[in-house]
Coordinates of N, CA and C and ligand atoms in Angstrom, one line a residue:
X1 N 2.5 -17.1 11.7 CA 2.6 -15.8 12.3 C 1.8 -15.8 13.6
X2 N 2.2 -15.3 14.8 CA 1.8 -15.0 16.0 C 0.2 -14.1 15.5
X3 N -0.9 -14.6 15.8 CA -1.6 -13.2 15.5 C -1.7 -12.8 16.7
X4 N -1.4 -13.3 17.8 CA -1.8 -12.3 18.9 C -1.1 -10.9 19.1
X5 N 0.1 -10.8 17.9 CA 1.0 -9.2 17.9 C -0.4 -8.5 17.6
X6 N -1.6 -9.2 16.8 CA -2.4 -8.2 15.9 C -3.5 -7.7 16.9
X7 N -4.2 -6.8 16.5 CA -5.4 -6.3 17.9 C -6.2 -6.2 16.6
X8 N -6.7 -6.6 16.1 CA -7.4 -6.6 14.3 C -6.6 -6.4 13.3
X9 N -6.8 -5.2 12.9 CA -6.1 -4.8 11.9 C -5.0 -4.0 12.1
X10 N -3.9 -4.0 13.7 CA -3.3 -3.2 14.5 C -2.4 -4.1 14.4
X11 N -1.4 -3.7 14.6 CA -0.1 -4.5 15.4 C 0.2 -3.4 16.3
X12 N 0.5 -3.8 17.7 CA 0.5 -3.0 19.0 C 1.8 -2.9 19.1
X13 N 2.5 -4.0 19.1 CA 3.8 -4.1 19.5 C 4.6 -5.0 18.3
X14 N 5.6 -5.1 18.0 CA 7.1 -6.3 17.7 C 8.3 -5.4 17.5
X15 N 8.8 -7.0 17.9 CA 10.0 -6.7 18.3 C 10.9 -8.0 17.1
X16 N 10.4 -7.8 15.9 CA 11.0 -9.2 15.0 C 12.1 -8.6 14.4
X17 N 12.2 -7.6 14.1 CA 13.5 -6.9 13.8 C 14.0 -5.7 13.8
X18 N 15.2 -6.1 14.4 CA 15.8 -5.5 15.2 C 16.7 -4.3 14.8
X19 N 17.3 -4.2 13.2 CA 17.0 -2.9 12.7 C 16.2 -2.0 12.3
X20 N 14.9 -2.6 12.3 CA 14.0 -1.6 12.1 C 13.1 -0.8 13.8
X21 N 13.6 -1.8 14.7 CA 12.9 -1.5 15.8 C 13.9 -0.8 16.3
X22 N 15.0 -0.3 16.0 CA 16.0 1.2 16.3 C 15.8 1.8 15.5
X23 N 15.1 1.8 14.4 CA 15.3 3.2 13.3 C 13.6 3.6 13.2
X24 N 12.9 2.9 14.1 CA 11.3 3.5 13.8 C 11.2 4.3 14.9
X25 N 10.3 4.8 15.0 CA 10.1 6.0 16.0 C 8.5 5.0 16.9
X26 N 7.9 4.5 15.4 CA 6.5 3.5 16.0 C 6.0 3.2 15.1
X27 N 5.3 2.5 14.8 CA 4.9 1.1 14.1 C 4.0 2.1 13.0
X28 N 3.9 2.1 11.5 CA 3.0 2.4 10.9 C 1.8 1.5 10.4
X29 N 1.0 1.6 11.1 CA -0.4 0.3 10.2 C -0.9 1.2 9.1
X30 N -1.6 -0.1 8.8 CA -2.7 0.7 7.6 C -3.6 1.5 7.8
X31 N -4.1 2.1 7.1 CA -5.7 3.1 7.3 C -6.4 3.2 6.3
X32 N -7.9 3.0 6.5 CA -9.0 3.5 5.7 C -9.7 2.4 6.4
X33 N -10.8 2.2 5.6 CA -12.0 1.4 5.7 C -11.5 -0.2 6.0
X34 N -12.0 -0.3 6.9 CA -11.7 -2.4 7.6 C -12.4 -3.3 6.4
X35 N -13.4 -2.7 5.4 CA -13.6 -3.6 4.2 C -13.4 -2.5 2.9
X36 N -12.5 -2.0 2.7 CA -12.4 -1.9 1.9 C -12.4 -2.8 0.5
X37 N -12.9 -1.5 -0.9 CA -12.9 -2.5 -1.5 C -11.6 -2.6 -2.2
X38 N -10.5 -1.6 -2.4 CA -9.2 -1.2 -3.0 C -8.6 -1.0 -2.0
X39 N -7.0 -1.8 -2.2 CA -6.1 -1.5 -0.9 C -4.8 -1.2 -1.9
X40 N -4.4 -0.1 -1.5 CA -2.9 -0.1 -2.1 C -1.8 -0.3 -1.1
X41 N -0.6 -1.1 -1.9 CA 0.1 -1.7 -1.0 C 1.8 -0.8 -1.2
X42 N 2.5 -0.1 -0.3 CA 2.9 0.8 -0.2 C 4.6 -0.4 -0.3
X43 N 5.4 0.0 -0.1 CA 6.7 -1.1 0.3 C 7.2 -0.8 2.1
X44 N 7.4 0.4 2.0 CA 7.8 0.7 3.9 C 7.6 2.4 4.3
X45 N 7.3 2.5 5.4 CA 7.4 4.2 5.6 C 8.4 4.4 5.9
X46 N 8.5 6.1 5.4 CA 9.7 6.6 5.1 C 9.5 7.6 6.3
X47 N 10.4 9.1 6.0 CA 10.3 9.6 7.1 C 8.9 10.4 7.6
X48 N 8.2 10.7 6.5 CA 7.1 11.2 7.4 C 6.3 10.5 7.6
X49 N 6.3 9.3 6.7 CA 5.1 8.7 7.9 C 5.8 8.0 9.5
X50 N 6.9 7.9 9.2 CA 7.5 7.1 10.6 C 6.9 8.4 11.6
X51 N 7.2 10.2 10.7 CA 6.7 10.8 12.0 C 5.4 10.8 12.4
X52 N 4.6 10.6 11.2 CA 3.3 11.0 11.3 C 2.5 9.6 11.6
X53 N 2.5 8.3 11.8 CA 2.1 7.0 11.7 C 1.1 6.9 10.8
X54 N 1.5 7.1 9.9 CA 0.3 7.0 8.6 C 0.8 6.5 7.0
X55 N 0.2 5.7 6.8 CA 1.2 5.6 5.1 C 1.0 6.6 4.7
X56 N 1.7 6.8 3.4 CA 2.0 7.7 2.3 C 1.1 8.9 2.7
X57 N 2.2 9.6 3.8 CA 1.8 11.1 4.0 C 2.5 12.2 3.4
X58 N 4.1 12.0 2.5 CA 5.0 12.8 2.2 C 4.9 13.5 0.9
X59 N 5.6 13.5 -0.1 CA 5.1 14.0 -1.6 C 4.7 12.8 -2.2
X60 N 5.0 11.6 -2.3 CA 4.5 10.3 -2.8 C 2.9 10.3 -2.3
X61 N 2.5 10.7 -1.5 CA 1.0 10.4 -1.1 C 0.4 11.8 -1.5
X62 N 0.9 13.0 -1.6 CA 0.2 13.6 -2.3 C -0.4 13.5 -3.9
X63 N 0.8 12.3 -4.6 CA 0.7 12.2 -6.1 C -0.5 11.1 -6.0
X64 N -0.4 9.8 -4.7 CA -1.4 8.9 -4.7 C -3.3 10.3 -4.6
X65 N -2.8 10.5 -3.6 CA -4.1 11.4 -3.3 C -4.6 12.4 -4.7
X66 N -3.6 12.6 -5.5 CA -4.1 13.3 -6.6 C -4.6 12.2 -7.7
X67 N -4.4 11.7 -8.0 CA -4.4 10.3 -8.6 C -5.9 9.9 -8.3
X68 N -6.0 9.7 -7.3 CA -7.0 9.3 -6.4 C -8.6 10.6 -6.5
X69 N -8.5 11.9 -6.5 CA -9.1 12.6 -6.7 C -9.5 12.4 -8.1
X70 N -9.0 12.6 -9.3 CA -8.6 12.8 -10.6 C -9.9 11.6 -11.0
X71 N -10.1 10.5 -10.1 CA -11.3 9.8 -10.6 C -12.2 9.6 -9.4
X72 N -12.5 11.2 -8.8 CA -13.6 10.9 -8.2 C -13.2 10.1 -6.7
X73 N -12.5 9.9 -6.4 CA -12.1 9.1 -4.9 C -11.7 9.9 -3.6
X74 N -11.5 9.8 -2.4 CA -10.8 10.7 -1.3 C -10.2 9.3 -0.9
X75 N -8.9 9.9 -0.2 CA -8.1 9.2 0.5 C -9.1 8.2 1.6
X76 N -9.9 8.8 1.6 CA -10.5 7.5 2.7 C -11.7 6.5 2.0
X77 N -12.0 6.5 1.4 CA -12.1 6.0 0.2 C -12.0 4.4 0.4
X78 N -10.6 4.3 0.3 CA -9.3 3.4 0.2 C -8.6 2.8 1.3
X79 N -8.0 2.0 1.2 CA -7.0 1.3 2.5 C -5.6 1.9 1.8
X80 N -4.6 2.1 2.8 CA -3.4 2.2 2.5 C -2.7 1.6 3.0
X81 N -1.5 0.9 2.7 CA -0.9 0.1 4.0 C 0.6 -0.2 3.1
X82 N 1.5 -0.9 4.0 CA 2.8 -1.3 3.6 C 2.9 -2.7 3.8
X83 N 4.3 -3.0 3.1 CA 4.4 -4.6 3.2 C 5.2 -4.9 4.5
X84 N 6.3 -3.3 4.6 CA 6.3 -2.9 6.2 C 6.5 -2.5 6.5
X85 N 5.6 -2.8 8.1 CA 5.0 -1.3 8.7 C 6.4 -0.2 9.7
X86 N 7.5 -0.7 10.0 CA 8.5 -0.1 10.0 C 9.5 0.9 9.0
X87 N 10.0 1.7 9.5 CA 11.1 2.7 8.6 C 12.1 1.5 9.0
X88 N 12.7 1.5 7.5 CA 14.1 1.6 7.6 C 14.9 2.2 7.9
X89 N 16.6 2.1 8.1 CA 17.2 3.1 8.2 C 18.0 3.4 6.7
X90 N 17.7 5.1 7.0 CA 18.2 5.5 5.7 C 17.3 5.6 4.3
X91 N 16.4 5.2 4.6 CA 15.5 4.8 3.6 C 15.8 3.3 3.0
X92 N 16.6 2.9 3.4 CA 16.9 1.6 2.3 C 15.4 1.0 2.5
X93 N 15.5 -0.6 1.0 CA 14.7 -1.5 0.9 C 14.7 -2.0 2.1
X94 N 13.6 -2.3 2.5 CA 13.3 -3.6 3.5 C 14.0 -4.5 3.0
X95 N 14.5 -5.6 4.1 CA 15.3 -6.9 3.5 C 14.4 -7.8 3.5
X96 N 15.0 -9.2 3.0 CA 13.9 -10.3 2.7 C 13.4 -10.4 4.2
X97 N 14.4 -10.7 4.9 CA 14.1 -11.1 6.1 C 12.8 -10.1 6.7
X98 N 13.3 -9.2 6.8 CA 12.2 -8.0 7.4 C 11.2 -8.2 6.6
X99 N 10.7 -8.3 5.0 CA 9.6 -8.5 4.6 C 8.9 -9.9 5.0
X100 N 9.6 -10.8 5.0 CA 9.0 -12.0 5.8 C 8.9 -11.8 7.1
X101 N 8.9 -10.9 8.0 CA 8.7 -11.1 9.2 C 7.4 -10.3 9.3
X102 N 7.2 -9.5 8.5 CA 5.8 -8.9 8.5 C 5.1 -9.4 7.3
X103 N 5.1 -10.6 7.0 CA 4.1 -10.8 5.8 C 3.2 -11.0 6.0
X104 N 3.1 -11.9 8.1 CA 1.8 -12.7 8.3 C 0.9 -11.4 8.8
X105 N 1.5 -10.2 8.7 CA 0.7 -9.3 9.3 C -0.4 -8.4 8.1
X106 N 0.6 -8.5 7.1 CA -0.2 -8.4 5.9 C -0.8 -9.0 5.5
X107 N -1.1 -10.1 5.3 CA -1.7 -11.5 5.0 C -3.0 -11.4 6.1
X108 N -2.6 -11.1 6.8 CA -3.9 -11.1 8.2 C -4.9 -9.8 7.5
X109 N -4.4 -8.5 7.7 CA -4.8 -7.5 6.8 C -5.9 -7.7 6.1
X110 N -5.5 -8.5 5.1 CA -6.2 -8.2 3.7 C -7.2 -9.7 4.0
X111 N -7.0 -10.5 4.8 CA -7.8 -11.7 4.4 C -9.0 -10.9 5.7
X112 N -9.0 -10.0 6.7 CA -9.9 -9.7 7.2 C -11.0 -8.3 6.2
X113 N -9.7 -7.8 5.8 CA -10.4 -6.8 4.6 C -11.1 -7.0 3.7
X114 N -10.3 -8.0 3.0 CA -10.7 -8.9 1.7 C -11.4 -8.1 0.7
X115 N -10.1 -7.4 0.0 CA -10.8 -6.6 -1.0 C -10.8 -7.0 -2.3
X116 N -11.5 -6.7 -3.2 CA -11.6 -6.7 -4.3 C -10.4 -6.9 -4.8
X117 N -9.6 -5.5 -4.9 CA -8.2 -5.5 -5.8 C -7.7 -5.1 -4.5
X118 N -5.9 -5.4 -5.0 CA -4.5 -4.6 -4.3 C -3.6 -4.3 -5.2
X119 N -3.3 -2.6 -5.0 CA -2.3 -2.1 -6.1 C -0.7 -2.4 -5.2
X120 N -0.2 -2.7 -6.3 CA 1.0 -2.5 -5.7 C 1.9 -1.7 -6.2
X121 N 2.1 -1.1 -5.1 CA 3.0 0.6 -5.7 C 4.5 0.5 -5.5
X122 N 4.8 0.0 -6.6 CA 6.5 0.0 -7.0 C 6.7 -1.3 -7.0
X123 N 7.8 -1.5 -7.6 CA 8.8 -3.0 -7.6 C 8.8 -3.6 -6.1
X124 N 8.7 -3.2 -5.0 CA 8.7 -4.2 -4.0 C 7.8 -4.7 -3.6
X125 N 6.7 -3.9 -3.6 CA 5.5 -4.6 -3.2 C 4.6 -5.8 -4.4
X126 N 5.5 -5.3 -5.5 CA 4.7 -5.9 -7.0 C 5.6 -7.4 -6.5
X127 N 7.0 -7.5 -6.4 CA 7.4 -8.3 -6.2 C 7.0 -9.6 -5.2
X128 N 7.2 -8.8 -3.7 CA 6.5 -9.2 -2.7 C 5.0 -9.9 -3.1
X129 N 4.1 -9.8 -3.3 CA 2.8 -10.4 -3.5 C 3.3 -11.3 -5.3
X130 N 3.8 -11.2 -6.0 CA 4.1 -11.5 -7.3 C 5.2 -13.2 -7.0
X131 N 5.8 -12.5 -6.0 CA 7.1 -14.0 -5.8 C 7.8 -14.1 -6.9
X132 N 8.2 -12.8 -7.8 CA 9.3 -13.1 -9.0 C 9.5 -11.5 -9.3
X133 N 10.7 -11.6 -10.4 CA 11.0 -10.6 -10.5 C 10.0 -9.4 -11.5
X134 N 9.6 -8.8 -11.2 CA 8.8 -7.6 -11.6 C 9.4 -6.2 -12.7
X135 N 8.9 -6.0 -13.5 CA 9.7 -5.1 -14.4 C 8.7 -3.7 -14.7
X136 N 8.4 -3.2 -13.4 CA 6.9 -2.5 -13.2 C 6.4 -1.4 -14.2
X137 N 7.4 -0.6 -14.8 CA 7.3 0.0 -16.0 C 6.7 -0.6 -16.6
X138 N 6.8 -1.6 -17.0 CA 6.5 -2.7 -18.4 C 5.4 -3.3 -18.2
X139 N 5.1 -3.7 -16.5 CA 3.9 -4.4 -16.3 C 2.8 -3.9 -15.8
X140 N 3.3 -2.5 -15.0 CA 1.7 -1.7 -14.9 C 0.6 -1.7 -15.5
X141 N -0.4 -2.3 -14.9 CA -1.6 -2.3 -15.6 C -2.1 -3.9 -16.1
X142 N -1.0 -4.6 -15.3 CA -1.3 -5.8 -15.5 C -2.0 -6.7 -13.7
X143 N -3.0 -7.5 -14.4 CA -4.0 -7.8 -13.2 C -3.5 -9.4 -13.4
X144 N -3.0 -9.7 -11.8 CA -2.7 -11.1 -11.5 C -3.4 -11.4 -9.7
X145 N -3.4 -12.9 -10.5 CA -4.3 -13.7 -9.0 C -3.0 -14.0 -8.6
X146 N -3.0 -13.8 -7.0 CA -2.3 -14.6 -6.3 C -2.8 -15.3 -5.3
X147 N -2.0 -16.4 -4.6 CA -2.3 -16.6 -3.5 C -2.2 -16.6 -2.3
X148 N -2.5 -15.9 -1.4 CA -1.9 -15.3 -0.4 C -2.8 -16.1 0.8
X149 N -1.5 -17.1 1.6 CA -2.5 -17.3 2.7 C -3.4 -18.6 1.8
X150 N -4.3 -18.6 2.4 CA -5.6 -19.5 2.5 C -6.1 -18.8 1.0
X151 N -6.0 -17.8 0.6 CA -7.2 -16.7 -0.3 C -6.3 -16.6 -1.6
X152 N -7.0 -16.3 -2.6 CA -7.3 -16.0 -3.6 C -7.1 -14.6 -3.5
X153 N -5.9 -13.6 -4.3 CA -6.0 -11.8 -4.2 C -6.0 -11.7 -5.9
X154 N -6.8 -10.9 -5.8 CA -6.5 -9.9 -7.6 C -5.9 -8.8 -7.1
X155 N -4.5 -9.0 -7.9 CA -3.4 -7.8 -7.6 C -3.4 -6.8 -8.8
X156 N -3.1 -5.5 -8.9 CA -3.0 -5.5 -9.9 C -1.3 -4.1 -9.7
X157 N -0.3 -4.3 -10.9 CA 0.8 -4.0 -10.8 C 0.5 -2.1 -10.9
X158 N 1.2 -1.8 -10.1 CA 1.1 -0.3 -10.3 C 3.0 0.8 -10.5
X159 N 3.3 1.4 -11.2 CA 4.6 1.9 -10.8 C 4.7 2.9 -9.1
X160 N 5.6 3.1 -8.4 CA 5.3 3.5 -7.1 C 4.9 5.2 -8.1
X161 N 4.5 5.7 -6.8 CA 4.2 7.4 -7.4 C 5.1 8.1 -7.8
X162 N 6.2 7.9 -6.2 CA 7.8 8.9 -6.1 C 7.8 8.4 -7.6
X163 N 8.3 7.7 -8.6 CA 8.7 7.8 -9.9 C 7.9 8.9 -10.9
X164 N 6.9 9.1 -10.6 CA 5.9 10.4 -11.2 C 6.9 11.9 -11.1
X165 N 7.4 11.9 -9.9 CA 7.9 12.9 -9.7 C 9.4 13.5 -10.4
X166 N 10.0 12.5 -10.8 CA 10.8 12.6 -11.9 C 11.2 12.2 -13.5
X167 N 9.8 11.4 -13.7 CA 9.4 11.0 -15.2 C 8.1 11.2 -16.0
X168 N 7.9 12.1 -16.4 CA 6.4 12.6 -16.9 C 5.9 11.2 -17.7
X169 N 6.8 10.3 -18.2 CA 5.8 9.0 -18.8 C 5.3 8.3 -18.0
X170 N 6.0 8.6 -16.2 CA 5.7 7.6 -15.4 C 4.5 8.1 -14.6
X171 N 4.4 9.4 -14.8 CA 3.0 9.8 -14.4 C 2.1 9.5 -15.0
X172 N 1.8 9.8 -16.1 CA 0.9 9.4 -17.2 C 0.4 7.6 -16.9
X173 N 1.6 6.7 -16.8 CA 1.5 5.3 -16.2 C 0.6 5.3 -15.0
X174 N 1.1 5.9 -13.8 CA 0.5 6.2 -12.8 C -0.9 6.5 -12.9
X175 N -1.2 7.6 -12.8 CA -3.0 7.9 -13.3 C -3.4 7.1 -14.1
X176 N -2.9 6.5 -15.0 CA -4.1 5.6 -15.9 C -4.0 4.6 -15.2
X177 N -2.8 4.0 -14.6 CA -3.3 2.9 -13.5 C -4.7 2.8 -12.3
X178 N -4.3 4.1 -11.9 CA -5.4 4.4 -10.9 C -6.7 4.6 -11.3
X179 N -6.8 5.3 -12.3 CA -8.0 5.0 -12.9 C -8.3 3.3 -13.4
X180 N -7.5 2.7 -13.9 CA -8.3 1.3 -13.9 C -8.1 0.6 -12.6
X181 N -7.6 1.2 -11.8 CA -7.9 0.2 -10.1 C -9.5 0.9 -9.7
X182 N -9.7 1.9 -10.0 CA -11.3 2.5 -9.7 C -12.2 1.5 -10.7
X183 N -11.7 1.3 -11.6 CA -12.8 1.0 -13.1 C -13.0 -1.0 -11.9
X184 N -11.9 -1.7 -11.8 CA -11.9 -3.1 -11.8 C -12.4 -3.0 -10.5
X185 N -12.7 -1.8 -9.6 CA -12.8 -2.4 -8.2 C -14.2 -1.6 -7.9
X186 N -15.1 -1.3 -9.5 CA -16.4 -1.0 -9.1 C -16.3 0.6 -8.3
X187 N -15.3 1.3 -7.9 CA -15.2 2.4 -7.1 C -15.7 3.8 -8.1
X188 N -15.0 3.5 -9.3 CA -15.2 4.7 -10.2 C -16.3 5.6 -10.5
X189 N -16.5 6.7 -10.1 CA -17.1 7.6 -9.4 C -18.3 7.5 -8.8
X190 N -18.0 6.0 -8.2 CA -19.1 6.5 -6.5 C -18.9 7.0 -5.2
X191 N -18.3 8.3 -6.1 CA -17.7 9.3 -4.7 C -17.0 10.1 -5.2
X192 N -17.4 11.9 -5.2 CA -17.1 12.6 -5.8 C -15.9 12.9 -5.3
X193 N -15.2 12.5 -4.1 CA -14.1 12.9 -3.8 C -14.1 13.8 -2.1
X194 N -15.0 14.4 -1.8 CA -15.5 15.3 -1.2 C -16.7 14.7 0.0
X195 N -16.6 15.3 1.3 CA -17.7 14.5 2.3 C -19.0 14.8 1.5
X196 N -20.1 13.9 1.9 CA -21.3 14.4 1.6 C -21.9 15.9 1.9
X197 N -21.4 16.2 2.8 CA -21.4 17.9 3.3 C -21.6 18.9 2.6
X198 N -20.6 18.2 1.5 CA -20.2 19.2 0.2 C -21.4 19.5 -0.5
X199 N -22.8 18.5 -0.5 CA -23.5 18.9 -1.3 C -24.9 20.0 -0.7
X200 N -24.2 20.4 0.7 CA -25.2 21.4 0.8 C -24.9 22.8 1.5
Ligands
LIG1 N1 6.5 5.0 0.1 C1 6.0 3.8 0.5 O1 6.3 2.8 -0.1 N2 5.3 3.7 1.6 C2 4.9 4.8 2.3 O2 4.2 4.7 3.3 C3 5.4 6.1 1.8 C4 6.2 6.1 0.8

């Protein structure tokens, strides 16, 4: 991977594909903390974050952010990021190709972050860091080493949120996931959720 596309933890520009570089409006990177200790790994932005350049800004990131509250955490907290940082068109999956064309940017990511854990939210991104097929229902809540790169990652499988929103067992899945990515990554309530502000 070229890192000079990257300006740290930025990609400024690419131009690697060429469907997504007509259907984005502009590049979504990650956000939160440069060391985080918990990164959740998103699959691609959709339409609002293409409008808004931010992962999971739509109803999916309000169920992350509730999730996220529910034990004590704020969105900033956390890193949030995709496997990539382009919209699709139409919403479709990213293709292999397109996920390999942004992996070295993810891989750059996390080996400068180097966090503790990465959730991965839904079948693509479980897949993507996993390199097999994923049955995320079934495997949520399961913690695997990969190798990413040069490094060693503890991943741990998560179902995406959007599925919360039309299966109450998948919510239930969901939050108890989230709460054990707080529990394994040491985060679990050191931080009420709220700036320090709040306490005066
Ligand atoms: N779904 C994703 O996978 N990523 C986002 O950024 C938003 C929704």
């Amino acid at each position: 991977m070229d890192d000079d596309a990257m300006d740290g933890l930025t990609v400024r520009d690419c131009q690697r594909c060429p469907a997504l570089v007509d259907s984005r409006s502009r590049i979504v990177n990650g956000v939160g903390p440069d060391d985080a200790d918990l990164v959740f790994l998103g699959e691609a932005p959709g339409a609002n974050e293409d409008e808004r350049g931010e992962p999971f800004v739509g109803r999916s990131g309000s169920v992350l952010d509730d999730a996220l509250r529910d034990v004590g955490l704020a969105r900033s907290d956390v890193r949030i990021t995709n496997c990539v940082r382009c919209r699709p068109p139409e919403n479709r999956d990213p293709s292999k190709a397109e996920l390999s064309n942004c992996r070295g940017y993810l891989e750059r990511e996390l080996a400068l972050v180097e966090p503790d854990l990465v959730v991965t939210l839904g079948k693509v991104p479980s897949e993507h860091l996993l390199d097999r097929s994923v049955a995320v229902t079934k495997e949520a809540g399961d913690v695997v080493d990969v190798r990413l790169g040069e490094r060693s990652q503890r991943v741990l499988v998560c179902v995406h949120p959007a599925a919360t929103l039309y299966d109450r067992s998948q919510k239930d899945t969901f939050f108890d996931t989230i709460a054990q990515a707080a529990d394994l990554s040491g985060l679990a309530d050191s931080s009420d959720g709220q700036s320090s502000l709040g306490d005066f």
